[in-house]
């Protein structure tokens, strides 16, 4: 047993293990000051809602309040460990400024009201729009942070009851490219790999993924392998000196937006050196010859100048990948939010396919998710796709859904691809979309080019409903604000990156009149009096568990089959990986074992797209390309980013995250330990650029792009010269509205542009310039423990002090219990 300052030491004590071993347990626990476990009235099972890793935990309840959390030792995902956001983030639930009553706009002010008044307004507007303009006047923009049951309900209401095609999640900003890359290569969404692959890998490659900060517990698993016998080699592809990069055997720091060029050179080398698995390629894939032909003239020498990486470095990286006997790759926002997102992410799949590194221990691709429940947004159709990974262009799939919902098939829109979020905002701008219902997302801070988003949200002709737990920047534009209950206050399930499903039980009551999102959606359906073909209320379910049971029927026979799970089976030991059926009641570790893909023309989720233009393929084209349901190797030519550094804007601007905050900080910004660790915005600048601009650490600078500007303190780091980084967490709710000169949100700078295939906005490729405004009162307060670590002395080290103490316990291993086994009930 020991204690650590979880702010100063986010990753905790090492528990080394060797290749093929099982990851030892370490239980992290944080309770309010002065409390011990004996003071806890009850422990309520849940998992972290502040990232995609799925860290299982129990919520400590005392006097009907949450007083702490403890990691679940038997869970396959975290084996008891928790990260800083998990350990401290729950405190935001009890903030005094939670929304506790609905608000409606009267005389241009938001005033408190009761639920009937608020919902009547929403219903009245919905009815009049449906009568006068039809379903396409209404759009829903949801989240990756609600629960499975809530997405399934929202998708059923939007697609089935209303019949609008305008449904998407903020998952469009987050993991649309993960989904698209999986669909393009394997015919269907769903992670092939498993976290246990880390236990067996001899090479781990991280493509645009700062796992040390964004999934701290997964990083601990890698650190523990690095500390044990036969450690894996590490490849990091990231322009910043992240903690991952510092541990890497090979670190490639490409110019932003050149990932596809890098990948094509790596594939060139793998193929030229014959590091391929011909048998796997022949038996399980189509398209290899196209790839070989395309990458043939992408030698490292040729690509070096494009991506700003020396040819020898590219060759070293290729050798690492080419000689791996068990390769795990992860891909995240450095690829997904950059130029040619899907095309680049697909090349990582190609690497695994041509090396035959899929479907066995230690061989897996994790096209990562970011948000805790993004997988469910996608599975349940709240991202615009049809529920159960059904193919909107396949009439049989749409027919199945109509039968399941007992609705006429014509009611479910399937005549055009689902409207993606960026297009929905365009329709609102143009005035054809007249009602937008935003749940659990804060677009006034998180969408690109914020002055445009503010203009769109602020139009009087747009009826804006915002369902949140706080009065966010977005809520300020709303016509109706609905106060939601959140994690810990409601029940439901969610699924992490490696398909592990966790149940989150209700621990405490929500504040005031706040209600679970599920109840709000169902209340809307009842007030709208939606009916099925037989006149029965639709959706027919009434609470979380009945929604889950309905979802199980929807998932039956599809790749994301949940039929073997129940709420009860999810209680006790470990989360369970889908597919989980009567035949596989304990879930499924890896997909696509023996090259068994879900890509047959009748089964696939999509017929695919052209990676460079995004043009959809016709069903006949797909059948001709892939009649036997193999994996598809798709090649793509590199095209330079649209916006490149210029004389006026000489720097490449990237944006992203720090370890201590989540997104627009509505939760983490209300937690003292996390706020103290990263109190204000900064901009990371290289020493070389700082020299040219005569900047010293902590100077105040203006960052300007063609769209806007912000001011921040400079943090001088080892970032790649020519590149600057701004964290996107800092909006305005705690700073007053950003008037000229006081702006600080990264998205003032970003561009309205998206990947042609996944439609994911490009937050990581833009041009900017820096202007020195003057010196300040000292160094930037950016964290020193992370990618923002300073290279010049003077910055105060990031520590949490006694207020951030966490207990860690490493129990003696009682059994050799393999990961993935269902543990004992606690
Ligand atoms: N602490 C914390 N954890 C989180 C979140 C959070 O807000 N805070 N959010 C969660 C969510 S929703 C998500 S989506 C994930 C995101 O997790 P990550 O993708 O790991 O995080 P980011 O910081 O957005 O981007 C990762 C890296 O991409 C690099 N990068 C930028 N441009 C390029 C490029 O052109 N090429 C390459 N190769 N790399 C580039 C950046 O330097 C950055 O280090 O994190 C999840 N976890
Ligand atoms: N420049 C730049 N922009 C980015 C990114 C980037 O890297 N750079 N990353 C993008 C990515 S990957 C993501 S995921 C998005 C995230 O962007 P957002 O989704 O806008 O970020 P959050 O702050 O997580 O917003 C979630 C909202 O839901 C509310 N909420 C929390 N729990 C509940 C609940 O149970 N019910 C309800 N109704 N509301 C709840 C919170 O208070 C908060 O207002 O940002 C994107 N924007
Ligand atoms: Mo995300």
mmCIF file with all atom_site columns, N, CA and C and ligand atoms in Angstrom, residues 173-174 333 370-371 657 663, ligand 3:
data_model
loop_
_atom_site.group_PDB
_atom_site.id
_atom_site.type_symbol
_atom_site.label_atom_id
_atom_site.label_alt_id
_atom_site.label_comp_id
_atom_site.label_asym_id
_atom_site.label_entity_id
_atom_site.label_seq_id
_atom_site.pdbx_PDB_ins_code
_atom_site.Cartn_x
_atom_site.Cartn_y
_atom_site.Cartn_z
_atom_site.occupancy
_atom_site.B_iso_or_equiv
_atom_site.pdbx_formal_charge
_atom_site.auth_seq_id
_atom_site.auth_comp_id
_atom_site.auth_asym_id
_atom_site.auth_atom_id
_atom_site.pdbx_PDB_model_num
ATOM   1  N  N   . UNK A 1 173 ? -16.648 14.871 -34.645 1.00 0.00 ? 173 UNK A N   1
ATOM   2  C  CA  . UNK A 1 173 ? -15.400 15.604 -34.405 1.00 0.00 ? 173 UNK A CA  1
ATOM   3  C  C   . UNK A 1 173 ? -14.344 14.686 -33.824 1.00 0.00 ? 173 UNK A C   1
ATOM   4  N  N   . UNK A 1 174 ? -14.734 13.506 -33.428 1.00 0.00 ? 174 UNK A N   1
ATOM   5  C  CA  . UNK A 1 174 ? -13.962 12.692 -32.505 1.00 0.00 ? 174 UNK A CA  1
ATOM   6  C  C   . UNK A 1 174 ? -13.501 11.405 -33.181 1.00 0.00 ? 174 UNK A C   1
ATOM   7  N  N   . UNK A 1 333 ? -6.238  11.213 -32.756 1.00 0.00 ? 333 UNK A N   1
ATOM   8  C  CA  . UNK A 1 333 ? -6.559  12.497 -33.402 1.00 0.00 ? 333 UNK A CA  1
ATOM   9  C  C   . UNK A 1 333 ? -5.444  13.099 -34.257 1.00 0.00 ? 333 UNK A C   1
ATOM   10 N  N   . UNK A 1 370 ? -12.276 8.309  -28.542 1.00 0.00 ? 370 UNK A N   1
ATOM   11 C  CA  . UNK A 1 370 ? -11.815 9.309  -27.595 1.00 0.00 ? 370 UNK A CA  1
ATOM   12 C  C   . UNK A 1 370 ? -12.775 9.420  -26.435 1.00 0.00 ? 370 UNK A C   1
ATOM   13 N  N   . UNK A 1 371 ? -14.050 9.613  -26.771 1.00 0.00 ? 371 UNK A N   1
ATOM   14 C  CA  . UNK A 1 371 ? -15.039 9.799  -25.715 1.00 0.00 ? 371 UNK A CA  1
ATOM   15 C  C   . UNK A 1 371 ? -15.457 8.468  -25.126 1.00 0.00 ? 371 UNK A C   1
ATOM   16 N  N   . UNK A 1 657 ? -5.045  18.264 -26.591 1.00 0.00 ? 657 UNK A N   1
ATOM   17 C  CA  . UNK A 1 657 ? -5.415  18.101 -25.191 1.00 0.00 ? 657 UNK A CA  1
ATOM   18 C  C   . UNK A 1 657 ? -4.247  18.162 -24.227 1.00 0.00 ? 657 UNK A C   1
ATOM   19 N  N   . UNK A 1 663 ? -11.903 18.323 -22.637 1.00 0.00 ? 663 UNK A N   1
ATOM   20 C  CA  . UNK A 1 663 ? -12.635 19.148 -23.597 1.00 0.00 ? 663 UNK A CA  1
ATOM   21 C  C   . UNK A 1 663 ? -12.865 20.580 -23.129 1.00 0.00 ? 663 UNK A C   1
HETATM 22 MO MO1 . LIG B 2 .   ? -13.035 13.139 -28.988 1.00 0.00 ? 3   LIG B MO1 1
#
